[in-house]
Amino acid sequence: MTTFSVLVLLLFIAMLSVGGKQGAIAFVSLGINFALLFLSIVLVQFHLPPLPVTFVTGIIILAVTIFFGNEDDGSTTTAFYAAVIAMILLLLIIVPVEHWAQVGGFGDEDSEDLEGMSTLIGISFLKVEICTVVLSTLGAIAEAAMAISSGLSEIQEQQPTITGRRLYDDGINVGKQIIGTTLNTLFFGFFGGFLALFIWFVGLHYSLSQVFNDKVFGAELIMVLLSFIGVLLTVPITAAVAGWRWQKRAS
Amino acid sequence: MQHKWLNNWITVILVLCGGLLVLGVAHNARLYQQPIVKVTRVLTHKTVRQQDEFQNQDKTTTQHLNAVLLNTAARGEHVSLTNTYSISGATDQPYHVGSQLFISRPIKGQQPTIKGAKRDVVIAFLLWLTISMLLVFMRKAGSLALLSVALNAVLFFVAINIDLSLKNGNVFVIFSAIAVVFAALTLWLVLGWTRQMGITLIATLSGTILAIVISLIVFSVTHERGMHYEGLQYVTVLPRPLFLAETLIGSLGAVMDESTDIVATLFELKRERPDVSAGQLFQSGRNVGRSIMGPLVNVLFLIFVADTFPMTLLYLKNGNNWGYTYMMNMSLGIIQSLISGLGIVLAIPVASYVASRLMKGREQA
């Protein structure tokens, strides 16, 4: 057996025994998300426009991550609406920032990997970079939206007379509680992957100005910052959507 | 009230000062040794169709640029440059009027070559935007989150320096030690120096260690069949310990996030119902963990795997089949996701157990 198959088996057993049915469903959602990710790469390979492809698969990934394995209808619907709005707003920030930064594709540090490859493939790597940033941020957006909306549905249960406006404020407060740990999840998640690159920079004595103008470093740092912004946008949006839906139901 | 008003003003002033700093970075060319120019005129010369051996169609366009030097002794002098870019833009890009770029030192009678774009302004701008949003939306919580991320970034840099200064240092061993410091520092900032922080730290570390030990056992039992370390990028040290260190650091934040949630809920429960039994606490911990583990595993999975998108696409477009492309680009990210998934799942019973036992201990004492 390969290392991969043993690890898959172990993760499935662990998720099933710790999470029961919910765990098994979460495991399935992981598989579906992988299939969606691979599908979007294949579709882009067949020259479908990268941005619409990402937009559609992004919405499906959000739905899979949020609706799979969560039973509470009200809070998951709120989280899904909020996550989709946050993704759209984030796209509106990502597109101009990436066009300004021009960090799509590959840098000097990639030259060994590019040896013998044709890079003239006729698909804009700038657009591919935009897709990469959106896709890698979706998990964090979904998680933050879920955390806030499930916290708020708890409050709705305990105080059925609460106003939509108060609910919004409470949502921001829940956001303040989770923001620290969420940003750390993202920070470590991304920096684990940058370890090799940073060892390269320090080992080859890059100067500070070289690092801050390096294409690969720029791409990676911009990705982290945009994902932070994505989560930051998710907080008020989720609070607002929850408040709005609560108000609508009350009237 | 007075206090809050003052805080608002401090935030506004910080945001404005940051904005000025970004403007400063846009005009910092004179701090650089390498010659920097600003493009003043762009003439698009000609566009040529290209086709490679895999029937990929592309177009390359040549631009003639007029630019003015912003620094060095020749500051203010004009130079002309030539740039070629393609539709794919894998290693090239178009330039526009106002673009700032690095060039080689101008030599008489020779056209200088373009070394690359100046990217520090956009990075400074995005840093400013992120920090401002954190401070404006999240106030005190935002500044604490910022402090913790900044301290971790510094620590990260120090750790890499330590690692490289030890000649025969094993990256994995060093980053395992650093991970303990990372976790302790981060949790201390979130929770303060409390018993709750201690329990969360123990839970985080045990969950992570458990996942790594299990993976190492799996590695040795399966003889790492199907592991393609040649797919790792930017490798300058031994790839295997590097891969393990990357996985460890990558999952640390998520495991901390989850342990914090579980332990905090159990402490809350204990406060509301002091007579709750250790068994009931353990069960509640599992319930909390069960609902957050799915989204958390997906967060890391998307981070680890989406990053391989550009290289995977390039492989596919260079006539490689799906299997080989997956193996060379995505397989390691998937293994990383699986190991960190194990850490996230196993931290649930560990955190619930540790919290239920240690909280009980305090009551008896």
Coordinates of C-alpha atoms in Angstrom, one line a residue:
Chain A
M1 CA 0.0 0.0 0.0
T2 CA 1.1 3.5 -0.7
T3 CA 1.7 6.1 2.0
F4 CA -1.2 8.1 0.6
S5 CA -3.8 5.3 0.8
V6 CA -2.8 4.4 4.4
L7 CA -3.1 8.0 5.5
V8 CA -6.5 8.4 3.7
L9 CA -7.7 5.3 5.5
L10 CA -6.4 6.5 8.9
L11 CA -8.0 9.9 8.4
F12 CA -11.3 8.4 7.5
I13 CA -11.2 6.1 10.5
A14 CA -10.3 9.0 12.8
M15 CA -13.0 11.3 11.4
L16 CA -15.6 8.5 11.7
S17 CA -14.7 7.5 15.2
V18 CA -14.4 11.1 16.5
G19 CA -17.2 12.7 14.5
G20 CA -19.6 9.9 13.7
K21 CA -21.8 10.5 10.8
Q22 CA -20.9 14.2 10.7
G23 CA -17.2 13.2 10.5
A24 CA -17.8 10.8 7.6
I25 CA -19.7 13.6 5.8
A26 CA -16.8 16.0 6.4
F27 CA -14.4 13.4 4.9
V28 CA -16.6 13.2 1.8
S29 CA -16.6 17.0 1.5
L30 CA -12.8 16.9 1.4
G31 CA -13.0 14.5 -1.5
I32 CA -15.5 16.6 -3.4
N33 CA -13.5 19.8 -2.9
F34 CA -10.4 18.0 -4.3
A35 CA -12.4 16.9 -7.3
L36 CA -13.7 20.5 -7.8
L37 CA -10.2 21.9 -7.6
F38 CA -8.9 19.4 -10.1
L39 CA -11.9 20.0 -12.4
S40 CA -11.3 23.8 -12.4
I41 CA -7.7 23.2 -13.5
V42 CA -8.7 20.9 -16.2
L43 CA -11.4 23.3 -17.4
V44 CA -8.9 26.2 -17.5
Q45 CA -6.5 23.9 -19.4
F46 CA -9.3 23.5 -22.1
H47 CA -9.2 27.3 -22.4
L48 CA -12.4 28.1 -20.5
P49 CA -12.0 31.6 -19.0
P50 CA -10.3 31.2 -15.6
L51 CA -12.3 33.8 -13.7
P52 CA -15.9 32.5 -14.5
V53 CA -14.6 28.9 -13.8
T54 CA -13.3 30.0 -10.4
F55 CA -16.4 31.9 -9.6
V56 CA -18.7 28.9 -10.3
T57 CA -16.4 26.3 -8.6
G58 CA -15.9 28.7 -5.8
I59 CA -19.6 28.9 -5.0
I60 CA -19.9 25.1 -5.1
I61 CA -16.9 24.7 -2.8
L62 CA -18.4 27.2 -0.4
A63 CA -21.7 25.2 -0.5
V64 CA -20.0 21.9 0.0
T65 CA -17.9 23.2 2.9
I66 CA -20.8 24.9 4.7
F67 CA -23.8 22.6 4.1
F68 CA -22.0 19.2 4.4
G69 CA -22.0 18.0 8.0
N70 CA -24.0 20.9 9.5
E71 CA -27.6 20.3 10.4
D72 CA -28.8 23.7 11.5
D73 CA -30.6 25.1 8.4
G74 CA -30.9 28.8 9.4
S75 CA -27.3 29.4 10.3
T76 CA -25.9 27.5 7.4
T77 CA -28.0 29.5 4.9
T78 CA -26.8 32.7 6.5
A79 CA -23.2 31.6 6.4
F80 CA -23.5 30.6 2.7
Y81 CA -25.0 33.9 1.6
A82 CA -22.4 35.8 3.6
A83 CA -19.5 33.7 2.2
V84 CA -20.7 34.2 -1.4
I85 CA -20.9 38.0 -0.9
A86 CA -17.5 38.0 0.8
M87 CA -16.0 36.1 -2.1
I88 CA -17.5 38.5 -4.6
L89 CA -16.2 41.6 -2.7
L90 CA -12.8 39.9 -2.3
L91 CA -12.7 39.3 -6.1
L92 CA -13.3 43.0 -6.6
I93 CA -10.2 43.7 -4.5
I94 CA -8.1 40.9 -5.9
V95 CA -8.5 41.7 -9.6
P96 CA -7.1 45.3 -9.5
V97 CA -4.4 44.3 -6.9
E98 CA -3.1 41.4 -9.0
H99 CA -3.1 43.6 -12.2
W100 CA -1.1 46.2 -10.3
A101 CA 1.3 43.7 -8.7
Q102 CA 1.8 41.5 -11.8
V103 CA 3.0 38.5 -9.8
G104 CA 1.3 35.8 -11.8
G105 CA 3.4 32.9 -13.2
F106 CA 6.9 32.2 -12.1
G107 CA 9.9 34.0 -10.8
D108 CA 13.7 33.5 -10.9
E109 CA 13.6 30.9 -8.1
D110 CA 11.4 28.7 -10.3
S111 CA 13.9 28.6 -13.2
E112 CA 15.1 25.1 -12.3
D113 CA 11.5 23.7 -12.4
L114 CA 10.8 25.5 -15.7
E115 CA 13.8 23.9 -17.4
G116 CA 12.7 22.2 -20.6
M117 CA 9.2 23.5 -20.3
S118 CA 7.3 25.7 -22.8
T119 CA 5.8 28.6 -20.9
L120 CA 4.0 30.1 -24.0
I121 CA 0.8 28.3 -23.3
G122 CA -1.7 31.1 -24.3
I123 CA -3.4 31.2 -20.9
S124 CA -2.8 34.2 -18.8
F125 CA -1.0 33.3 -15.6
L126 CA -2.2 36.5 -14.1
K127 CA -5.7 35.2 -14.2
V128 CA -4.6 31.8 -12.9
E129 CA -3.0 33.6 -10.0
I130 CA -6.3 35.4 -9.2
C131 CA -8.0 31.9 -9.2
T132 CA -5.3 30.5 -6.9
V133 CA -5.8 33.3 -4.4
V134 CA -9.6 33.0 -4.4
L135 CA -9.6 29.2 -4.1
S136 CA -7.0 29.2 -1.3
T137 CA -9.1 31.7 0.7
L138 CA -12.5 30.0 0.4
G139 CA -12.0 27.6 3.3
A140 CA -11.1 30.4 5.7
I141 CA -14.1 32.5 4.5
A142 CA -16.5 29.5 4.9
E143 CA -15.1 28.8 8.4
A144 CA -15.4 32.3 9.6
A145 CA -18.9 32.7 8.2
M146 CA -20.0 29.4 9.9
A147 CA -18.4 30.4 13.3
I148 CA -20.2 33.7 13.4
S149 CA -23.6 32.6 12.1
S150 CA -23.8 29.6 14.4
G151 CA -22.8 31.8 17.3
L152 CA -25.6 34.2 16.4
S153 CA -28.2 31.4 16.0
E154 CA -27.4 30.4 19.6
I155 CA -28.1 34.0 20.6
Q156 CA -31.4 34.0 18.6
E157 CA -32.5 30.9 20.5
Q158 CA -31.7 32.4 23.9
Q159 CA -33.1 35.9 23.2
P160 CA -35.9 35.5 20.6
T161 CA -36.9 39.2 21.0
I162 CA -33.5 40.6 20.0
T163 CA -33.5 43.2 17.2
G164 CA -31.6 42.8 13.9
R165 CA -29.4 45.8 14.8
R166 CA -28.4 44.2 18.1
L167 CA -27.7 40.9 16.3
Y168 CA -25.3 42.7 14.0
D169 CA -23.4 44.1 17.0
D170 CA -23.3 40.7 18.5
G171 CA -22.0 39.3 15.2
I172 CA -19.1 41.8 15.2
N173 CA -18.3 40.7 18.8
V174 CA -18.2 37.1 17.9
G175 CA -15.9 38.1 15.0
K176 CA -13.6 39.9 17.5
Q177 CA -13.4 36.6 19.5
I178 CA -12.4 34.5 16.5
I179 CA -10.3 36.9 14.5
G180 CA -7.0 36.2 16.4
T181 CA -7.1 32.4 16.1
T182 CA -8.4 32.5 12.5
L183 CA -5.6 34.8 11.3
N184 CA -3.1 32.5 13.1
T185 CA -4.6 29.5 11.3
L186 CA -4.1 31.3 8.0
F187 CA -0.6 32.6 9.0
F188 CA 0.7 29.2 9.9
G189 CA -1.1 27.4 7.1
F190 CA 0.5 29.7 4.5
F191 CA 3.9 30.0 6.2
G192 CA 4.4 26.3 6.4
G193 CA 4.4 26.3 2.7
F194 CA 6.8 29.3 2.5
L195 CA 9.4 27.7 4.7
A196 CA 11.5 26.4 1.8
L197 CA 11.3 29.7 0.0
F198 CA 12.4 31.7 3.1
I199 CA 15.2 29.2 3.8
W200 CA 16.3 29.9 0.2
F201 CA 16.2 33.7 0.8
V202 CA 18.1 33.6 4.0
G203 CA 20.6 31.0 2.8
L204 CA 21.5 32.9 -0.3
H205 CA 21.7 36.2 1.6
Y206 CA 18.9 38.1 -0.2
S207 CA 18.9 41.7 0.9
L208 CA 15.6 43.2 2.2
S209 CA 15.1 45.2 -0.9
Q210 CA 15.6 42.0 -3.1
V211 CA 13.0 40.1 -1.0
F212 CA 10.4 42.9 -1.1
N213 CA 10.7 43.2 -4.9
D214 CA 11.0 39.4 -5.6
K215 CA 8.1 38.1 -7.7
V216 CA 7.6 34.8 -5.9
F217 CA 7.8 36.5 -2.4
G218 CA 5.3 39.2 -3.7
A219 CA 2.9 36.5 -4.9
E220 CA 3.0 34.6 -1.7
L221 CA 2.7 37.6 0.7
I222 CA -0.1 39.1 -1.4
M223 CA -1.9 35.8 -1.2
V224 CA -1.7 35.8 2.7
L225 CA -2.7 39.4 3.0
L226 CA -5.7 39.0 0.6
S227 CA -6.8 36.0 2.6
F228 CA -6.7 38.1 5.8
I229 CA -8.7 40.7 4.0
G230 CA -11.2 38.0 2.9
V231 CA -11.8 36.9 6.5
L232 CA -12.0 40.5 7.7
L233 CA -14.7 41.2 5.2
T234 CA -16.6 38.1 6.2
V235 CA -17.1 39.3 9.7
P236 CA -19.3 42.3 9.1
I237 CA -21.0 40.7 6.1
T238 CA -22.1 37.7 8.1
A239 CA -23.3 39.8 10.9
A240 CA -25.2 42.0 8.5
V241 CA -26.8 39.1 6.6
A242 CA -27.8 37.4 9.9
G243 CA -29.3 40.7 11.2
W244 CA -31.1 41.3 7.9
R245 CA -32.6 37.8 7.7
W246 CA -33.6 38.0 11.4
Q247 CA -35.3 41.4 10.8
K248 CA -37.1 40.1 7.7
R249 CA -38.4 37.0 9.6
A250 CA -39.6 39.2 12.4
S251 CA -41.6 41.6 10.3
Chain B
M1 CA -16.5 57.6 26.9
Q2 CA -13.4 59.8 26.8
H3 CA -11.3 56.7 26.5
K4 CA -13.2 55.4 23.5
W5 CA -13.0 58.8 21.8
L6 CA -9.2 58.9 22.3
N7 CA -8.9 55.3 20.9
N8 CA -10.8 56.4 17.8
W9 CA -8.4 59.2 17.2
I10 CA -5.3 57.0 17.7
T11 CA -6.7 54.6 15.1
V12 CA -7.4 57.4 12.6
I13 CA -3.9 58.8 13.1
L14 CA -2.3 55.4 12.8
V15 CA -4.2 54.7 9.5
L16 CA -3.2 58.1 8.1
C17 CA 0.5 57.7 9.1
G18 CA 0.4 54.3 7.4
G19 CA -1.0 55.9 4.2
L20 CA 1.9 58.4 4.2
L21 CA 4.4 55.5 4.6
V22 CA 2.9 53.9 1.5
L23 CA 3.3 57.1 -0.4
G24 CA 6.9 57.2 0.9
V25 CA 7.6 53.7 -0.5
A26 CA 6.3 54.9 -3.9
H27 CA 9.1 57.5 -3.9
N28 CA 11.9 55.6 -2.2
A29 CA 13.9 55.0 -5.4
R30 CA 16.9 56.9 -4.0
L31 CA 17.2 54.4 -1.2
Y32 CA 18.1 51.7 -3.7
Q33 CA 21.6 50.9 -5.1
Q34 CA 20.3 49.4 -8.3
P35 CA 19.2 51.8 -11.0
I36 CA 15.4 52.4 -11.1
V37 CA 13.5 54.0 -14.0
K38 CA 10.0 55.3 -14.4
V39 CA 8.4 54.6 -17.8
T40 CA 7.4 57.8 -19.6
R41 CA 6.3 56.5 -23.0
V42 CA 5.3 53.2 -24.5
L43 CA 5.5 52.3 -28.2
T44 CA 3.9 48.9 -29.0
H45 CA 6.1 47.6 -31.8
K46 CA 4.9 44.3 -33.2
T47 CA 3.0 41.2 -32.2
V48 CA 4.1 37.7 -33.3
R49 CA 2.2 34.5 -33.2
Q50 CA 3.9 31.7 -31.4
Q51 CA 3.3 28.0 -31.4
D52 CA 5.2 25.4 -29.3
E53 CA 5.7 21.7 -29.8
F54 CA 2.5 21.0 -27.9
Q55 CA 0.4 23.1 -30.3
N56 CA -0.1 25.8 -27.7
Q57 CA -0.9 29.1 -29.4
D58 CA 0.5 32.3 -27.9
K59 CA 1.4 35.8 -29.0
T60 CA 4.5 37.8 -28.1
T61 CA 4.5 41.6 -28.3
T62 CA 7.5 43.9 -28.3
Q63 CA 7.4 47.2 -26.6
H64 CA 9.8 50.1 -26.9
L65 CA 9.9 52.1 -23.7
N66 CA 11.2 55.5 -22.9
A67 CA 12.0 55.9 -19.3
V68 CA 13.7 58.4 -16.9
L69 CA 16.2 57.3 -14.2
L70 CA 15.0 58.0 -10.7
N71 CA 18.2 57.4 -8.8
T72 CA 22.0 56.9 -9.1
A73 CA 24.4 59.6 -10.3
A74 CA 22.6 59.7 -13.7
R75 CA 19.3 60.6 -12.1
G76 CA 17.0 62.5 -14.5
E77 CA 18.6 61.1 -17.6
H78 CA 16.5 59.3 -20.2
V79 CA 17.0 55.8 -21.4
S80 CA 15.3 53.6 -23.9
L81 CA 14.4 50.0 -23.2
T82 CA 12.9 47.0 -25.0
N83 CA 10.5 44.6 -23.5
T84 CA 8.8 41.5 -24.8
Y85 CA 5.7 40.0 -23.2
S86 CA 3.3 37.2 -24.0
I87 CA -0.4 36.4 -23.4
S88 CA 0.5 33.8 -20.8
G89 CA 3.0 36.1 -19.1
A90 CA 4.6 33.2 -17.2
T91 CA 7.9 35.0 -16.8
D92 CA 7.2 38.3 -18.5
Q93 CA 4.8 41.2 -18.3
P94 CA 3.7 44.3 -20.2
Y95 CA 4.8 47.7 -18.8
H96 CA 2.7 50.9 -18.8
V97 CA 3.4 54.6 -18.5
G98 CA 4.3 55.2 -14.8
S99 CA 5.6 51.6 -14.2
Q100 CA 8.8 51.6 -12.1
L101 CA 11.4 49.0 -13.0
F102 CA 14.9 47.9 -12.1
I103 CA 17.4 48.0 -15.0
S104 CA 21.0 47.1 -15.4
R105 CA 23.6 49.8 -15.0
P106 CA 23.6 52.0 -18.2
I107 CA 26.8 51.7 -20.2
K108 CA 27.6 54.2 -23.0
G109 CA 26.5 53.0 -26.4
Q110 CA 24.5 50.0 -25.0
Q111 CA 20.9 49.7 -24.2
P112 CA 20.3 48.7 -20.5
T113 CA 18.3 45.5 -19.9
I114 CA 15.2 45.3 -17.7
K115 CA 15.8 43.4 -14.4
G116 CA 12.2 43.3 -13.2
A117 CA 9.4 45.4 -11.8
K118 CA 9.6 47.3 -8.5
R119 CA 7.0 45.6 -6.4
D120 CA 7.5 47.1 -2.9
V121 CA 4.7 49.7 -3.4
V122 CA 1.9 47.2 -3.9
I123 CA 3.1 45.1 -1.0
A124 CA 3.3 48.2 1.3
F125 CA -0.2 49.2 0.1
L126 CA -1.7 45.8 0.8
L127 CA 0.0 45.7 4.2
W128 CA -1.5 49.1 5.0
L129 CA -4.9 48.1 3.8
T130 CA -4.9 44.8 5.9
I131 CA -3.7 46.5 9.1
S132 CA -6.1 49.4 8.7
M133 CA -9.0 47.0 8.2
L134 CA -7.9 45.1 11.3
L135 CA -7.7 48.2 13.4
V136 CA -10.9 49.8 12.2
F137 CA -13.2 46.7 12.2
M138 CA -11.7 44.8 15.1
R139 CA -10.3 47.5 17.4
K140 CA -8.5 45.9 20.4
A141 CA -9.0 42.3 19.1
G142 CA -7.5 43.4 15.8
S143 CA -4.4 45.0 17.3
L144 CA -3.8 41.9 19.4
A145 CA -4.2 39.6 16.4
L146 CA -1.8 41.9 14.5
L147 CA 0.7 41.8 17.3
S148 CA 0.6 38.0 17.5
V149 CA 1.0 37.6 13.7
A150 CA 3.9 40.1 13.7
L151 CA 5.7 38.4 16.6
N152 CA 5.3 35.0 14.9
A153 CA 6.7 36.5 11.7
V154 CA 9.7 37.8 13.5
L155 CA 10.1 34.4 15.3
F156 CA 9.8 32.6 12.0
F157 CA 12.7 34.7 10.6
V158 CA 14.8 34.1 13.7
A159 CA 14.2 30.4 13.5
I160 CA 15.3 30.2 9.9
N161 CA 18.5 32.1 10.8
I162 CA 19.2 29.7 13.7
D163 CA 18.5 26.8 11.4
L164 CA 21.0 28.0 8.8
S165 CA 23.7 28.9 11.3
L166 CA 23.7 25.3 12.6
K167 CA 25.8 23.6 9.9
N168 CA 24.3 20.1 10.3
G169 CA 21.0 21.2 11.8
N170 CA 18.0 19.1 11.0
V171 CA 15.2 21.5 9.8
F172 CA 12.5 19.3 11.3
V173 CA 14.1 19.1 14.7
I174 CA 14.7 22.8 14.9
F175 CA 11.2 23.7 13.7
S176 CA 9.6 21.2 16.1
A177 CA 11.3 23.1 19.0
I178 CA 10.3 26.4 17.5
A179 CA 6.7 25.2 17.1
V180 CA 6.5 24.9 20.9
V181 CA 7.6 28.5 21.2
F182 CA 5.2 29.6 18.5
A183 CA 2.3 27.9 20.2
A184 CA 3.1 29.2 23.7
L185 CA 3.6 32.7 22.5
T186 CA 0.4 32.8 20.4
L187 CA -1.8 31.2 23.1
W188 CA -0.3 33.5 25.7
L189 CA -1.4 36.5 23.6
V190 CA -4.9 35.2 23.1
L191 CA -5.6 33.8 26.6
G192 CA -3.0 35.4 28.9
W193 CA -1.0 33.4 31.4
T194 CA -3.8 31.3 32.8
R195 CA -4.6 27.7 33.5
Q196 CA -6.8 27.7 30.5
M197 CA -3.8 28.7 28.4
G198 CA -1.7 25.9 29.9
I199 CA -4.4 23.3 29.1
T200 CA -4.9 24.6 25.5
L201 CA -1.1 24.5 25.0
I202 CA -0.8 20.9 26.2
A203 CA -3.8 19.9 24.0
T204 CA -2.3 21.6 20.9
L205 CA 1.1 20.1 21.3
S206 CA -0.1 16.6 22.1
G207 CA -2.5 16.6 19.1
T208 CA 0.2 17.8 16.7
I209 CA 2.8 15.4 18.1
L210 CA 0.4 12.5 17.8
A211 CA -0.3 13.3 14.2
I212 CA 3.4 13.5 13.3
V213 CA 4.3 10.3 15.1
I214 CA 1.5 8.4 13.4
S215 CA 2.6 9.7 10.0
L216 CA 6.2 8.8 10.7
I217 CA 5.1 5.2 11.6
V218 CA 3.0 5.1 8.3
F219 CA 6.0 6.4 6.4
S220 CA 8.2 3.6 7.7
V221 CA 5.6 0.9 7.4
T222 CA 4.8 1.8 3.8
H223 CA 8.5 2.7 3.0
E224 CA 7.2 6.1 1.8
R225 CA 5.9 4.4 -1.4
G226 CA 4.4 7.1 -3.6
M227 CA 6.1 10.0 -1.9
H228 CA 7.7 12.2 -4.5
Y229 CA 10.0 14.7 -2.7
E230 CA 11.3 15.9 -6.0
G231 CA 7.9 17.7 -6.3
L232 CA 8.9 20.0 -3.4
Q233 CA 9.6 23.6 -4.5
Y234 CA 12.6 25.9 -3.6
V235 CA 14.6 23.1 -2.0
T236 CA 18.0 24.1 -0.7
V237 CA 18.2 21.7 2.2
L238 CA 17.3 18.0 2.7
P239 CA 13.8 17.6 1.3
R240 CA 12.3 15.0 3.7
P241 CA 12.9 16.9 7.0
L242 CA 11.8 20.1 5.1
F243 CA 8.6 18.5 4.1
L244 CA 7.9 17.4 7.7
A245 CA 8.7 20.8 9.1
E246 CA 6.4 22.5 6.5
T247 CA 3.6 20.1 7.5
L248 CA 4.1 20.7 11.2
I249 CA 4.1 24.5 10.9
G250 CA 1.2 24.4 8.5
S251 CA -1.1 22.5 10.8
L252 CA -0.1 24.2 14.0
G253 CA -2.4 27.2 13.7
A254 CA -5.5 25.1 12.9
V255 CA -4.9 22.8 15.8
M256 CA -4.4 25.8 18.1
D257 CA -7.6 27.3 16.8
E258 CA -9.6 24.2 17.5
S259 CA -8.1 23.4 20.9
T260 CA -8.8 27.0 21.9
D261 CA -12.4 26.6 21.0
I262 CA -12.9 23.3 22.7
V263 CA -11.1 24.2 25.9
A264 CA -12.8 27.6 26.1
T265 CA -16.3 26.0 25.8
L266 CA -15.4 23.4 28.5
F267 CA -14.3 26.1 30.9
E268 CA -17.5 28.0 30.2
L269 CA -19.5 24.9 30.9
K270 CA -17.6 24.2 34.1
R271 CA -18.3 27.8 35.3
E272 CA -22.0 27.5 34.6
R273 CA -22.4 24.0 36.0
P274 CA -19.6 23.3 38.5
D275 CA -20.9 19.8 39.3
V276 CA -20.5 18.6 35.7
S277 CA -18.6 15.2 35.5
A278 CA -15.3 14.6 33.7
G279 CA -17.2 12.2 31.4
Q280 CA -19.8 14.8 30.5
L281 CA -17.1 17.4 29.8
F282 CA -15.3 14.9 27.5
Q283 CA -18.5 14.3 25.6
S284 CA -19.2 18.1 25.2
G285 CA -15.7 18.6 24.0
R286 CA -16.2 16.0 21.3
N287 CA -19.5 17.7 20.3
V288 CA -17.8 21.1 19.9
G289 CA -14.9 19.6 17.9
R290 CA -17.1 17.5 15.7
S291 CA -18.7 20.6 14.2
I292 CA -15.5 22.6 13.6
M293 CA -13.2 19.9 12.3
G294 CA -14.7 19.6 8.8
P295 CA -14.4 23.3 8.0
L296 CA -10.8 23.5 9.5
V297 CA -9.6 20.5 7.5
N298 CA -10.9 22.1 4.4
V299 CA -9.2 25.4 5.2
L300 CA -5.8 23.8 5.2
F301 CA -6.6 21.5 2.3
L302 CA -7.5 24.5 0.1
I303 CA -4.4 26.4 1.2
F304 CA -2.0 23.5 0.6
V305 CA -3.5 22.4 -2.8
A306 CA -4.7 25.6 -4.5
D307 CA -1.1 26.9 -4.4
T308 CA -0.1 24.2 -6.9
F309 CA -2.6 25.5 -9.5
P310 CA -0.1 27.4 -11.8
M311 CA 2.5 24.7 -12.0
T312 CA -0.1 21.9 -12.5
L313 CA -1.6 23.9 -15.4
L314 CA 1.9 24.3 -16.9
Y315 CA 2.5 20.5 -16.6
L316 CA -0.8 19.7 -18.3
K317 CA -0.1 22.1 -21.1
N318 CA 3.3 20.6 -21.7
G319 CA 1.9 17.3 -22.7
N320 CA 2.1 15.5 -19.4
N321 CA -0.7 13.1 -18.4
W322 CA -3.0 13.7 -15.4
G323 CA -1.3 11.0 -13.3
Y324 CA 2.3 12.3 -13.7
T325 CA 1.1 15.9 -13.3
Y326 CA -0.7 15.0 -10.0
M327 CA 2.2 13.1 -8.7
M328 CA 4.8 15.9 -9.4
N329 CA 2.7 18.8 -8.2
M330 CA -0.3 17.9 -6.0
S331 CA 0.6 14.7 -4.2
L332 CA 2.8 16.2 -1.5
G333 CA 0.2 18.9 -0.8
I334 CA -2.5 16.2 -0.4
I335 CA -0.2 14.2 2.0
Q336 CA 0.3 17.4 3.9
S337 CA -3.5 17.9 4.1
L338 CA -4.0 14.4 5.3
I339 CA -1.4 14.6 8.1
S340 CA -2.7 18.0 9.3
G341 CA -6.2 16.6 9.0
L342 CA -5.2 13.8 11.4
G343 CA -3.7 16.4 13.7
I344 CA -7.0 18.4 13.7
V345 CA -9.2 15.3 14.3
L346 CA -7.0 13.8 17.0
A347 CA -6.7 17.1 18.9
I348 CA -10.4 16.8 19.6
P349 CA -10.3 13.8 22.0
V350 CA -6.9 14.9 23.3
A351 CA -8.1 18.5 24.1
S352 CA -11.4 17.2 25.6
Y353 CA -9.6 14.6 27.7
V354 CA -6.9 16.9 28.9
A355 CA -9.4 19.7 29.8
S356 CA -11.8 17.3 31.5
R357 CA -9.1 15.8 33.7
L358 CA -7.1 18.9 34.5
M359 CA -10.1 21.0 35.4
K360 CA -11.3 18.2 37.7
G361 CA -7.9 18.3 39.4
R362 CA -8.3 21.9 40.3
E363 CA -11.6 21.3 42.0
Q364 CA -10.2 18.6 44.2
A365 CA -7.1 20.5 45.2

